[in-house]
Amino acid sequence: HYRYSLCVHAMFYLAVWVAFAACSAPPVPLDDIIIEKTFEPEVCGRAVKVGDYVRYHYIGTFPDGKKFDSSYDRGSTYNVFVGKKQLIAGMDKALVGMCVNQRSLVKIPPQLAYGKGGYGDIIPADSILHFDVLLLDVWNPEDGVQSTTYLTPPTCVRKVEVSDYVRYHYNGTLLDGTLFDSSHTRLRTYDTYVGIGWLIAGMDQGLLGMCVGERRIITMPPSLGYGENGDGSDIPGQASLVFDVVLLDLHNPRDSIAVTNQVLPEPCPRKSATGDFVRYHYNGSLLDGTFFDSSYSRNHTYDTYVGKGYVIAGMDEALIGVCMGERLTITIPPHLAYGEEGTGSKIPGSAVLVFDVHIIDFHNPSDTTVMTVIHKPEECEKITKNGDFVKYHYNASLMDGSHIDSTHNYGKTYNIVLGANQVVPGMEEGLKDMCVGEKRHLVIPPHLGYGEGADEVPGSAVLVFDVELVEVEEGLPEGYMFIWNDDVSPDLFTEMDVDLDQQVEASEFTNYIMRQVTEGRGRLAPGFDPYRIIDNMFSNQDRNGDGKITESEFRLKADEATHDEL
């Protein structure tokens, strides 16, 4: 037990002596710098090389932890060329190979720091120095603009060129990722001309060659950014800049409208001209695809005269020379659309507009009904005229083929008296001089159709009718609603006056006329209610309106000078 105790005590005193010796011994001299990486970024886009210019923060301490200097305390990075003896040799060496956002603890021996002379009262002679370094920026005087596209649109009709006007969104950061500006936070694109000095030189170069919809990282050295002085607030002097850009719009003041994706119908008998009234559907979007309006969503075509300034200039121009049924994409630069002001919330200022248009129909106020004979029978003894009672089938549609109505759906013909305003004027015109069995294709402009509106027909719509004449009952001469097939009886009044009271009542008059029609001696105008015709005839003979016709009142139409008896 005594021997064990001596051994333990001996070991204790030996340990204390070793520890004391270690603490009191002078620091082990360094032959070279020692670098301990305390943080490494996942991606190192670029490592420092000799000749590069760097910006970094640091804290300088002695080995015992006592601080002797700090860039943080001065509120400014340390900015210097590397490898050009502008730094102590150890730091010049330590910075080479560092990446932006890398943090390292650098231990520098005296011979690579301030050596035996030290640095005034701050750093004693033969001092080992420790620097906690955070690299923020690196560039080289030979650097130019670096552009990296990370999203390419599927199609690129046109790329940015010098003097183009562009609209784009961006996030602007320093090389270490510090955000200094963003158009997204202002909820407004940055709009400018490219390549004529309205932008910093690096952005002027970096935007060239971009496509609408492209996303690009543009990195530029300070010489192409804000230079030695920065912008005075968020961008320090000698800072590299990184812009994450998405291009939304592109045009040139010399641009005119562009028409693409044309689908032309066959045939195209007529193209629109100045003064025509056009009905069309459209989807409207910005150049980046942002939707702003659609006629389809309102379930109503856009209807307007063309070539008269009723629509934006670009659309006015594009709608001239189109065919009915044509589909096309119209790209309109802002100076031919809504200009620098836009329309407020939906269309920003200086925006290029894209319209996908479907021409439904058009007409001119001077148009007449266009009639095309599809089939005409070989024998045609009689042709239709005003007053004839005609029976016909029809299929009705709009110019785009939209079905409106068909008599075949009801299993019966449509029956009218020509010239009696029982159908639209265009149909009246289209049914004249027609043979039974004849088929016609009628195109009726709206002013001869249903005008600006009807229950089942859109306003100002051109109508298409395919008609087939089935039957015709010859009408009476103009101005007559009843004619005699035989000679008129000289005792006509007496024959009507059944009760021989020297006056003809309405019932006597009606019975007599109906008997003449039944027995074939007379004929009423076809297509009308016979009793209404007879009532009108009676009223015309009842000159004094007492409900009876006397012999002095009664006169045949042939005896009338100006009175138009029914």
Coordinates of C-alpha atoms in Angstrom, one line a residue:
H1 CA 0.0 0.0 0.0
Y2 CA 2.9 2.4 0.9
R3 CA 4.7 1.5 -2.3
Y4 CA 1.5 2.1 -4.4
S5 CA 1.0 5.5 -2.7
L6 CA 4.5 6.7 -3.6
C7 CA 3.9 5.6 -7.2
V8 CA 0.7 7.6 -7.5
H9 CA 2.2 10.7 -6.0
A10 CA 5.2 10.4 -8.3
M11 CA 2.9 10.2 -11.3
F12 CA 0.9 13.2 -10.2
Y13 CA 3.9 15.4 -9.7
L14 CA 5.3 14.3 -13.1
A15 CA 2.0 15.3 -14.8
V16 CA 2.0 18.7 -13.2
W17 CA 5.6 19.3 -14.3
V18 CA 4.8 18.3 -17.8
A19 CA 1.8 20.6 -17.9
F20 CA 3.8 23.5 -16.4
A21 CA 6.6 23.0 -18.9
A22 CA 4.2 23.0 -21.8
C23 CA 2.5 26.3 -20.6
S24 CA 5.7 28.1 -20.0
A25 CA 7.5 27.0 -23.2
P26 CA 7.6 29.6 -26.1
P27 CA 5.3 29.0 -29.2
V28 CA 6.4 26.5 -31.7
P29 CA 7.7 28.5 -34.7
L30 CA 5.8 28.2 -38.0
D31 CA 7.6 27.4 -41.2
D32 CA 4.6 28.4 -43.4
I33 CA 1.0 29.6 -43.2
I34 CA -1.6 27.2 -41.9
I35 CA -5.1 27.4 -43.4
E36 CA -8.1 25.9 -41.6
K37 CA -11.3 26.1 -43.7
T38 CA -14.2 26.8 -41.3
F39 CA -16.8 27.1 -44.0
E40 CA -16.8 25.9 -47.6
P41 CA -19.6 26.8 -50.0
E42 CA -21.3 24.0 -51.9
V43 CA -20.4 25.5 -55.2
C44 CA -17.2 27.3 -56.0
G45 CA -17.8 29.2 -59.2
R46 CA -14.4 30.7 -59.1
A47 CA -11.2 30.5 -57.0
V48 CA -8.8 33.4 -56.4
K49 CA -5.8 33.5 -58.7
V50 CA -2.7 35.7 -58.7
G51 CA -3.6 39.0 -60.2
D52 CA -7.3 38.9 -59.1
Y53 CA -8.9 41.7 -57.2
V54 CA -10.7 40.6 -54.0
R55 CA -13.0 42.0 -51.4
Y56 CA -13.0 40.3 -48.0
H57 CA -13.8 40.8 -44.4
Y58 CA -11.3 39.7 -41.7
I59 CA -10.7 39.7 -37.9
G60 CA -7.0 39.8 -37.0
T61 CA -5.9 38.3 -33.6
F62 CA -2.8 37.1 -31.9
P63 CA -2.5 33.5 -30.9
D64 CA -3.8 34.3 -27.4
G65 CA -7.0 35.6 -29.0
K66 CA -6.3 39.3 -28.5
K67 CA -7.8 41.3 -31.5
F68 CA -5.5 43.8 -33.1
D69 CA -7.6 44.7 -36.2
S70 CA -11.0 44.1 -37.9
S71 CA -12.5 45.2 -41.2
Y72 CA -16.0 44.7 -39.6
D73 CA -15.1 47.4 -37.1
R74 CA -14.4 49.8 -39.9
G75 CA -17.7 48.9 -41.7
S76 CA -15.9 48.2 -45.0
T77 CA -14.3 45.2 -46.7
Y78 CA -10.6 45.1 -47.4
N79 CA -10.2 45.5 -51.2
V80 CA -6.9 44.6 -52.9
F81 CA -5.1 42.9 -55.7
V82 CA -3.7 39.4 -54.8
G83 CA -0.1 38.4 -55.6
K84 CA 1.1 41.9 -56.2
K85 CA 2.8 42.6 -52.9
Q86 CA 0.0 44.8 -51.7
L87 CA -0.5 42.5 -48.7
I88 CA 1.8 40.8 -46.2
A89 CA 3.2 37.7 -47.9
G90 CA 1.3 35.2 -45.8
M91 CA -2.1 36.8 -46.7
D92 CA -1.1 37.1 -50.3
K93 CA -0.4 33.4 -50.3
A94 CA -3.5 32.4 -48.2
L95 CA -6.0 34.1 -50.5
V96 CA -5.0 32.2 -53.6
G97 CA -7.5 29.4 -54.1
M98 CA -10.2 30.7 -51.9
C99 CA -13.8 30.7 -53.1
V100 CA -16.4 33.4 -52.6
N101 CA -18.2 32.8 -49.3
Q102 CA -15.4 30.6 -48.1
R103 CA -14.3 31.3 -44.5
S104 CA -10.9 30.3 -43.3
L105 CA -8.7 30.7 -40.3
V106 CA -5.2 31.7 -41.5
K107 CA -2.2 31.4 -39.3
I108 CA 0.8 33.4 -40.5
P109 CA 4.3 33.2 -39.2
P110 CA 6.3 36.4 -38.5
Q111 CA 8.6 35.9 -41.5
L112 CA 5.5 36.1 -43.7
A113 CA 3.9 38.8 -41.7
Y114 CA 5.6 41.9 -40.1
G115 CA 8.8 40.0 -39.1
K116 CA 11.2 41.4 -36.6
G117 CA 10.2 45.0 -37.2
G118 CA 6.5 44.5 -36.2
Y119 CA 4.0 47.2 -37.1
G120 CA 4.3 50.2 -34.8
D121 CA 2.6 49.8 -31.5
I122 CA 0.0 47.4 -32.9
I123 CA 1.9 44.3 -33.8
P124 CA 5.1 43.4 -31.8
A125 CA 8.2 42.0 -33.5
D126 CA 8.2 38.3 -34.4
S127 CA 4.4 38.0 -34.0
I128 CA 2.4 35.1 -35.3
L129 CA -0.9 36.5 -36.7
H130 CA -4.3 34.8 -37.0
F131 CA -6.8 36.0 -39.5
D132 CA -10.4 34.9 -39.7
V133 CA -11.1 35.6 -43.4
L134 CA -14.5 35.7 -45.3
L135 CA -14.1 36.1 -49.0
L136 CA -16.9 38.2 -50.6
D137 CA -15.8 39.0 -54.1
V138 CA -13.2 38.3 -56.7
W139 CA -12.7 39.6 -60.2
N140 CA -9.9 40.3 -62.6
P141 CA -9.2 43.4 -64.7
E142 CA -9.4 41.2 -67.8
D143 CA -12.9 40.0 -66.9
G144 CA -15.8 40.8 -69.2
V145 CA -19.5 40.1 -68.8
Q146 CA -20.4 36.4 -68.2
S147 CA -23.8 35.2 -69.2
T148 CA -25.2 31.8 -68.3
T149 CA -28.7 30.8 -69.6
Y150 CA -30.4 28.4 -67.2
L151 CA -33.9 28.4 -68.9
T152 CA -34.3 28.4 -72.6
P153 CA -37.8 28.9 -74.1
P154 CA -39.0 26.3 -76.6
T155 CA -39.2 28.8 -79.4
C156 CA -37.2 31.9 -80.0
V157 CA -38.5 34.0 -82.9
R158 CA -36.2 36.9 -82.2
K159 CA -33.3 37.9 -79.9
V160 CA -32.3 41.2 -78.3
E161 CA -30.3 43.5 -80.5
V162 CA -28.8 46.9 -80.1
S163 CA -31.5 49.6 -79.9
D164 CA -34.2 47.2 -79.0
Y165 CA -36.6 48.1 -76.2
V166 CA -37.0 45.4 -73.5
R167 CA -39.0 44.7 -70.4
Y168 CA -37.5 42.4 -67.9
H169 CA -37.6 41.3 -64.3
Y170 CA -34.4 40.9 -62.3
N171 CA -32.9 40.2 -58.9
G172 CA -29.6 42.0 -58.3
T173 CA -27.1 40.5 -55.9
L174 CA -23.4 40.9 -55.0
L175 CA -21.1 38.0 -55.7
D176 CA -21.7 36.6 -52.2
G177 CA -25.4 36.6 -52.7
T178 CA -26.4 39.8 -50.9
L179 CA -29.5 41.2 -52.5
F180 CA -29.3 44.9 -53.3
D181 CA -32.2 45.3 -55.6
S182 CA -35.2 43.5 -57.3
S183 CA -37.8 44.5 -59.8
H184 CA -40.0 41.8 -58.4
T185 CA -40.4 43.6 -55.0
R186 CA -41.6 46.7 -56.9
L187 CA -44.0 44.6 -58.9
R188 CA -42.9 46.3 -62.1
T189 CA -40.6 45.3 -64.9
Y190 CA -37.5 47.3 -65.8
D191 CA -38.1 48.9 -69.2
T192 CA -35.3 50.3 -71.3
Y193 CA -33.5 50.5 -74.6
V194 CA -30.5 48.2 -74.9
G195 CA -27.1 49.0 -76.2
I196 CA -27.4 52.7 -76.3
G197 CA -26.0 53.6 -72.9
W198 CA -29.2 53.7 -70.8
L199 CA -27.9 50.9 -68.7
I200 CA -24.7 50.0 -66.9
A201 CA -22.3 48.6 -69.5
G202 CA -22.4 45.1 -68.2
M203 CA -26.2 44.9 -68.4
D204 CA -26.2 46.6 -71.8
Q205 CA -24.0 43.7 -73.0
G206 CA -25.5 40.9 -71.0
L207 CA -29.0 41.4 -72.4
L208 CA -27.9 41.1 -76.0
G209 CA -29.0 37.8 -77.6
M210 CA -31.7 37.0 -75.1
C211 CA -35.0 35.5 -76.1
V212 CA -38.4 36.3 -74.6
G213 CA -38.9 33.9 -71.8
E214 CA -35.2 33.2 -71.3
R215 CA -33.7 33.2 -67.9
R216 CA -30.1 34.2 -67.6
I217 CA -27.5 34.9 -64.9
I218 CA -25.4 38.0 -65.9
T219 CA -22.2 38.5 -63.9
M220 CA -20.1 41.6 -64.4
P221 CA -16.9 43.1 -62.9
P222 CA -17.2 46.5 -61.2
S223 CA -15.6 48.2 -64.3
L224 CA -18.8 47.3 -66.2
G225 CA -21.1 47.9 -63.1
Y226 CA -20.8 50.8 -60.6
G227 CA -17.0 51.0 -60.5
E228 CA -14.8 52.2 -57.7
N229 CA -17.6 54.2 -55.9
G230 CA -20.5 51.8 -56.1
D231 CA -24.0 53.3 -56.2
G232 CA -23.6 55.2 -52.9
S233 CA -26.0 53.0 -50.9
D234 CA -26.4 49.3 -51.4
I235 CA -23.6 48.5 -53.9
P236 CA -20.1 49.0 -52.5
G237 CA -17.2 50.2 -54.5
Q238 CA -15.3 47.6 -56.6
A239 CA -18.2 45.1 -56.3
S240 CA -18.9 42.4 -58.9
L241 CA -22.7 42.3 -59.7
V242 CA -24.9 39.3 -60.4
F243 CA -28.3 39.8 -62.1
D244 CA -30.8 37.0 -62.4
V245 CA -32.8 38.1 -65.4
V246 CA -36.0 36.9 -67.1
L247 CA -36.9 38.7 -70.4
L248 CA -40.6 39.4 -70.8
D249 CA -40.9 41.6 -73.8
L250 CA -38.9 42.8 -76.8
H251 CA -39.5 45.2 -79.6
N252 CA -37.9 47.9 -81.7
P253 CA -39.4 51.3 -82.5
R254 CA -39.1 50.4 -86.2
D255 CA -41.2 47.3 -85.8
S256 CA -44.5 46.9 -87.6
I257 CA -47.1 44.3 -86.9
A258 CA -46.2 40.6 -87.5
V259 CA -48.7 38.1 -88.8
T260 CA -48.0 34.4 -88.2
N261 CA -49.8 31.0 -87.8
Q262 CA -52.2 31.8 -90.6
V263 CA -54.8 29.2 -91.4
L264 CA -56.6 30.2 -94.6
P265 CA -59.9 28.8 -95.5
E266 CA -60.6 27.4 -98.9
P267 CA -62.1 29.1 -100.8
C268 CA -61.8 32.7 -99.9
P269 CA -64.1 34.6 -102.3
R270 CA -63.6 37.9 -100.7
K271 CA -61.1 39.6 -98.4
S272 CA -61.9 42.4 -95.9
A273 CA -61.4 46.0 -96.9
T274 CA -61.4 49.4 -95.3
G275 CA -65.0 50.2 -94.2
D276 CA -66.0 46.6 -93.7
F277 CA -67.7 45.6 -90.4
V278 CA -65.8 42.6 -88.9
R279 CA -66.8 40.1 -86.3
Y280 CA -64.0 38.1 -84.7
H281 CA -63.0 36.2 -81.7
Y282 CA -59.6 36.6 -80.0
N283 CA -57.3 35.7 -77.1
G284 CA -55.0 38.5 -76.1
S285 CA -51.7 37.9 -74.2
L286 CA -48.4 39.7 -73.6
L287 CA -45.3 38.5 -75.3
D288 CA -44.3 36.3 -72.4
G289 CA -47.7 34.5 -72.5
T290 CA -49.4 36.4 -69.8
F291 CA -53.2 36.5 -70.6
F292 CA -55.0 39.8 -70.4
D293 CA -58.3 39.4 -72.3
S294 CA -60.5 37.1 -74.4
S295 CA -63.7 37.5 -76.4
Y296 CA -64.4 33.8 -75.8
S297 CA -64.7 34.4 -72.0
R298 CA -67.5 36.9 -72.7
N299 CA -69.1 34.5 -75.2
H300 CA -69.4 37.3 -77.7
T301 CA -67.4 38.3 -80.7
Y302 CA -65.6 41.6 -81.0
D303 CA -67.5 43.6 -83.6
T304 CA -66.1 46.7 -85.3
Y305 CA -65.4 48.6 -88.5
V306 CA -61.9 48.2 -89.8
G307 CA -59.6 50.8 -91.3
K308 CA -61.4 53.6 -89.5
G309 CA -59.5 53.9 -86.2
Y310 CA -62.1 52.2 -84.1
V311 CA -59.5 49.7 -82.8
I312 CA -55.8 50.0 -82.0
A313 CA -53.7 50.9 -85.0
G314 CA -52.0 47.5 -85.2
M315 CA -55.3 45.6 -85.1
D316 CA -56.9 48.0 -87.6
E317 CA -54.1 47.2 -90.0
A318 CA -54.0 43.4 -89.5
L319 CA -57.8 43.0 -90.1
I320 CA -57.5 44.4 -93.6
G321 CA -57.2 41.7 -96.3
V322 CA -58.4 38.7 -94.2
C323 CA -60.8 36.0 -95.2
M324 CA -63.9 34.8 -93.4
G325 CA -62.9 31.8 -91.3
E326 CA -59.2 32.7 -91.3
R327 CA -57.2 32.1 -88.1
L328 CA -54.0 34.1 -87.5
T329 CA -51.7 35.4 -84.8
I330 CA -51.0 39.1 -84.7
T331 CA -48.1 40.6 -82.8
I332 CA -48.4 44.3 -82.3
P333 CA -45.6 46.6 -81.0
P334 CA -46.6 49.1 -78.3
H335 CA -46.4 52.1 -80.6
L336 CA -49.2 50.5 -82.6
A337 CA -51.1 49.3 -79.5
Y338 CA -51.4 51.0 -76.1
G339 CA -48.0 52.8 -76.1
E340 CA -46.0 53.8 -73.0
E341 CA -49.0 54.1 -70.8
G342 CA -50.7 50.7 -71.3
T343 CA -54.2 50.3 -70.0
G344 CA -53.5 50.1 -66.3
S345 CA -53.7 46.8 -64.5
K346 CA -53.9 44.4 -67.4
I347 CA -51.6 45.8 -70.1
P348 CA -48.4 47.4 -68.8
G349 CA -46.8 50.4 -70.6
S350 CA -44.6 49.6 -73.6
A351 CA -46.0 46.1 -73.9
V352 CA -46.0 44.0 -77.1
L353 CA -49.4 42.4 -77.6
V354 CA -50.2 39.1 -79.1
F355 CA -53.7 38.3 -80.4
D356 CA -54.8 34.9 -81.6
V357 CA -57.7 35.9 -83.9
H358 CA -60.5 33.9 -85.6
I359 CA -62.4 35.9 -88.3
I360 CA -66.0 34.9 -88.0
D361 CA -67.5 37.1 -90.7
F362 CA -67.5 40.6 -92.2
H363 CA -69.7 42.6 -94.4
N364 CA -70.0 46.1 -95.8
P365 CA -73.1 48.3 -95.4
S366 CA -73.3 48.4 -99.2
D367 CA -73.5 44.6 -99.5
T368 CA -76.5 42.9 -101.1
T369 CA -77.6 39.3 -100.8
V370 CA -75.2 36.9 -102.5
M371 CA -77.2 34.2 -104.3
T372 CA -75.6 31.1 -105.7
V373 CA -77.7 28.5 -107.6
I374 CA -76.7 25.0 -106.4
H375 CA -79.3 23.1 -108.5
K376 CA -81.9 24.1 -111.0
P377 CA -84.4 21.7 -112.6
E378 CA -84.3 21.3 -116.4
E379 CA -88.0 22.3 -116.8
C380 CA -89.1 25.6 -115.1
E381 CA -92.5 26.8 -116.2
K382 CA -93.0 29.3 -113.5
I383 CA -90.7 31.4 -111.4
T384 CA -91.6 33.0 -108.1
K385 CA -92.7 36.7 -107.8
N386 CA -94.1 39.0 -105.2
G387 CA -97.5 37.8 -104.0
D388 CA -96.8 34.1 -104.6
F389 CA -97.3 31.8 -101.7
V390 CA -94.1 29.7 -101.5
K391 CA -93.1 26.7 -99.4
Y392 CA -89.5 25.9 -98.9
H393 CA -87.0 24.1 -96.8
Y394 CA -83.9 25.8 -95.4
N395 CA -80.8 25.2 -93.3
A396 CA -79.5 28.3 -91.6
S397 CA -76.1 28.9 -90.2
L398 CA -73.5 31.6 -89.5
M399 CA -70.5 32.1 -91.6
D400 CA -68.3 30.0 -89.3
G401 CA -70.6 27.1 -89.7
S402 CA -72.5 27.5 -86.4
H403 CA -75.9 26.0 -86.8
I404 CA -78.9 28.2 -86.3
D405 CA -82.0 26.4 -87.5
S406 CA -83.5 24.0 -90.1
T407 CA -87.0 23.3 -91.3
H408 CA -86.0 19.6 -91.5
N409 CA -85.9 19.5 -87.7
Y410 CA -89.7 20.2 -87.7
G411 CA -90.6 18.0 -90.6
K412 CA -92.4 20.7 -92.5
T413 CA -91.7 23.5 -94.9
Y414 CA -91.5 27.2 -94.1
N415 CA -94.4 29.0 -95.9
I416 CA -94.5 32.7 -96.7
V417 CA -96.1 35.2 -99.2
L418 CA -93.3 36.8 -101.1
G419 CA -93.2 40.6 -100.9
A420 CA -95.3 40.7 -97.7
N421 CA -92.4 41.3 -95.3
Q422 CA -92.9 38.0 -93.6
V423 CA -89.1 37.2 -93.7
V424 CA -85.9 39.3 -93.6
P425 CA -85.3 41.3 -96.8
G426 CA -82.3 39.2 -97.8
M427 CA -84.5 36.1 -97.9
E428 CA -87.2 37.9 -99.8
E429 CA -84.6 38.8 -102.4
G430 CA -83.1 35.3 -102.5
L431 CA -86.4 33.5 -103.1
K432 CA -87.4 35.6 -106.1
D433 CA -87.3 34.2 -109.7
M434 CA -87.0 30.7 -108.3
C435 CA -88.3 27.4 -109.8
V436 CA -89.9 24.6 -107.8
G437 CA -87.1 22.1 -107.1
E438 CA -84.4 24.7 -107.3
K439 CA -81.7 24.9 -104.6
R440 CA -79.8 28.1 -103.7
H441 CA -77.1 29.2 -101.3
L442 CA -77.8 32.6 -99.9
V443 CA -75.3 34.8 -98.0
I444 CA -77.3 37.6 -96.3
P445 CA -75.5 40.6 -94.7
P446 CA -76.9 41.7 -91.3
H447 CA -78.6 44.9 -92.6
L448 CA -80.7 42.6 -94.8
G449 CA -80.9 39.9 -92.1
Y450 CA -81.5 40.4 -88.4
G451 CA -79.4 43.5 -87.9
E452 CA -77.7 44.2 -84.7
G453 CA -79.5 41.5 -82.7
A454 CA -82.0 38.8 -82.5
D455 CA -82.9 36.0 -80.1
E456 CA -80.9 33.2 -81.7
V457 CA -78.7 35.2 -84.0
P458 CA -75.7 37.2 -82.8
G459 CA -75.8 40.9 -83.5
S460 CA -74.4 42.1 -86.9
A461 CA -74.0 38.5 -88.1
V462 CA -73.9 37.5 -91.7
L463 CA -76.3 34.7 -92.3
V464 CA -76.1 31.6 -94.6
F465 CA -79.2 29.9 -95.9
D466 CA -79.3 26.8 -98.1
V467 CA -82.9 26.8 -99.4
E468 CA -84.9 24.4 -101.6
L469 CA -88.2 25.6 -103.1
V470 CA -90.8 22.9 -102.7
E471 CA -94.1 24.4 -103.8
V472 CA -95.5 27.6 -105.2
E473 CA -99.1 28.9 -105.2
E474 CA -99.5 31.7 -107.6
G475 CA -100.4 35.0 -106.0
L476 CA -102.8 37.7 -107.0
P477 CA -101.9 40.8 -109.0
E478 CA -100.3 43.5 -106.9
G479 CA -102.9 45.4 -104.8
Y480 CA -105.5 42.6 -104.9
M481 CA -106.5 40.2 -102.2
F482 CA -109.4 38.7 -104.1
I483 CA -110.0 38.2 -107.8
W484 CA -112.8 36.7 -109.9
N485 CA -112.0 33.7 -112.1
D486 CA -115.2 34.2 -114.1
D487 CA -117.1 37.3 -115.3
V488 CA -118.5 39.3 -112.5
S489 CA -122.3 39.0 -112.0
P490 CA -124.1 42.2 -112.9
D491 CA -126.4 41.6 -109.9
L492 CA -123.6 41.1 -107.5
F493 CA -125.0 43.3 -104.7
T494 CA -128.4 41.7 -105.0
E495 CA -126.8 38.2 -104.8
M496 CA -125.1 39.2 -101.6
D497 CA -128.3 40.7 -100.1
V498 CA -129.9 37.4 -99.2
D499 CA -132.6 38.9 -96.9
L500 CA -133.4 41.6 -99.6
D501 CA -133.2 44.5 -97.1
Q502 CA -131.2 46.6 -99.4
Q503 CA -128.1 46.3 -97.3
V504 CA -125.4 43.7 -97.0
E505 CA -124.3 42.7 -93.5
A506 CA -120.9 41.3 -92.6
S507 CA -122.1 37.7 -92.4
E508 CA -123.9 37.9 -95.8
F509 CA -120.7 39.3 -97.3
T510 CA -118.5 36.7 -95.8
N511 CA -120.7 33.8 -96.8
Y512 CA -121.0 35.0 -100.3
I513 CA -117.2 35.4 -100.8
M514 CA -116.4 32.1 -99.3
R515 CA -119.0 30.4 -101.6
Q516 CA -117.4 31.9 -104.6
V517 CA -114.0 30.6 -103.5
T518 CA -115.4 27.1 -102.8
E519 CA -117.2 26.9 -106.1
G520 CA -114.1 28.2 -108.0
R521 CA -115.6 31.4 -109.3
G522 CA -113.2 33.5 -107.2
R523 CA -109.8 33.3 -105.5
L524 CA -108.4 34.9 -102.3
A525 CA -104.7 35.8 -102.0
P526 CA -102.9 32.7 -100.8
G527 CA -101.0 32.5 -97.6
F528 CA -103.3 34.8 -95.5
D529 CA -106.2 34.1 -93.2
P530 CA -109.2 34.2 -95.5
Y531 CA -111.6 35.6 -92.9
R532 CA -109.2 38.5 -92.2
I533 CA -109.0 39.2 -95.9
I534 CA -112.8 39.2 -96.2
D535 CA -113.2 41.4 -93.1
N536 CA -110.8 44.0 -94.7
M537 CA -112.8 43.8 -97.9
F538 CA -116.0 44.4 -96.1
S539 CA -114.5 47.3 -94.1
N540 CA -113.3 48.9 -97.4
Q541 CA -116.9 48.7 -98.8
D542 CA -118.5 50.0 -95.6
R543 CA -117.7 53.6 -96.3
N544 CA -119.5 55.1 -93.4
G545 CA -118.4 52.4 -90.9
D546 CA -121.9 51.6 -89.7
G547 CA -121.4 47.8 -90.1
K548 CA -123.5 47.5 -93.3
I549 CA -122.9 48.0 -97.0
T550 CA -125.6 49.9 -99.0
E551 CA -125.9 49.7 -102.7
S552 CA -124.6 53.3 -103.0
E553 CA -121.5 52.3 -101.0
F554 CA -120.8 49.1 -102.9
R555 CA -118.3 49.4 -105.8
L556 CA -116.0 47.0 -107.5
K557 CA -112.2 47.6 -107.5
A558 CA -112.3 48.2 -111.2
D559 CA -114.6 51.1 -110.5
E560 CA -112.3 52.6 -107.9
A561 CA -110.2 55.6 -108.8
T562 CA -107.7 55.6 -106.0
H563 CA -109.0 53.4 -103.3
D564 CA -107.0 50.2 -102.8
E565 CA -109.7 47.7 -102.0
L566 CA -108.5 44.5 -100.4

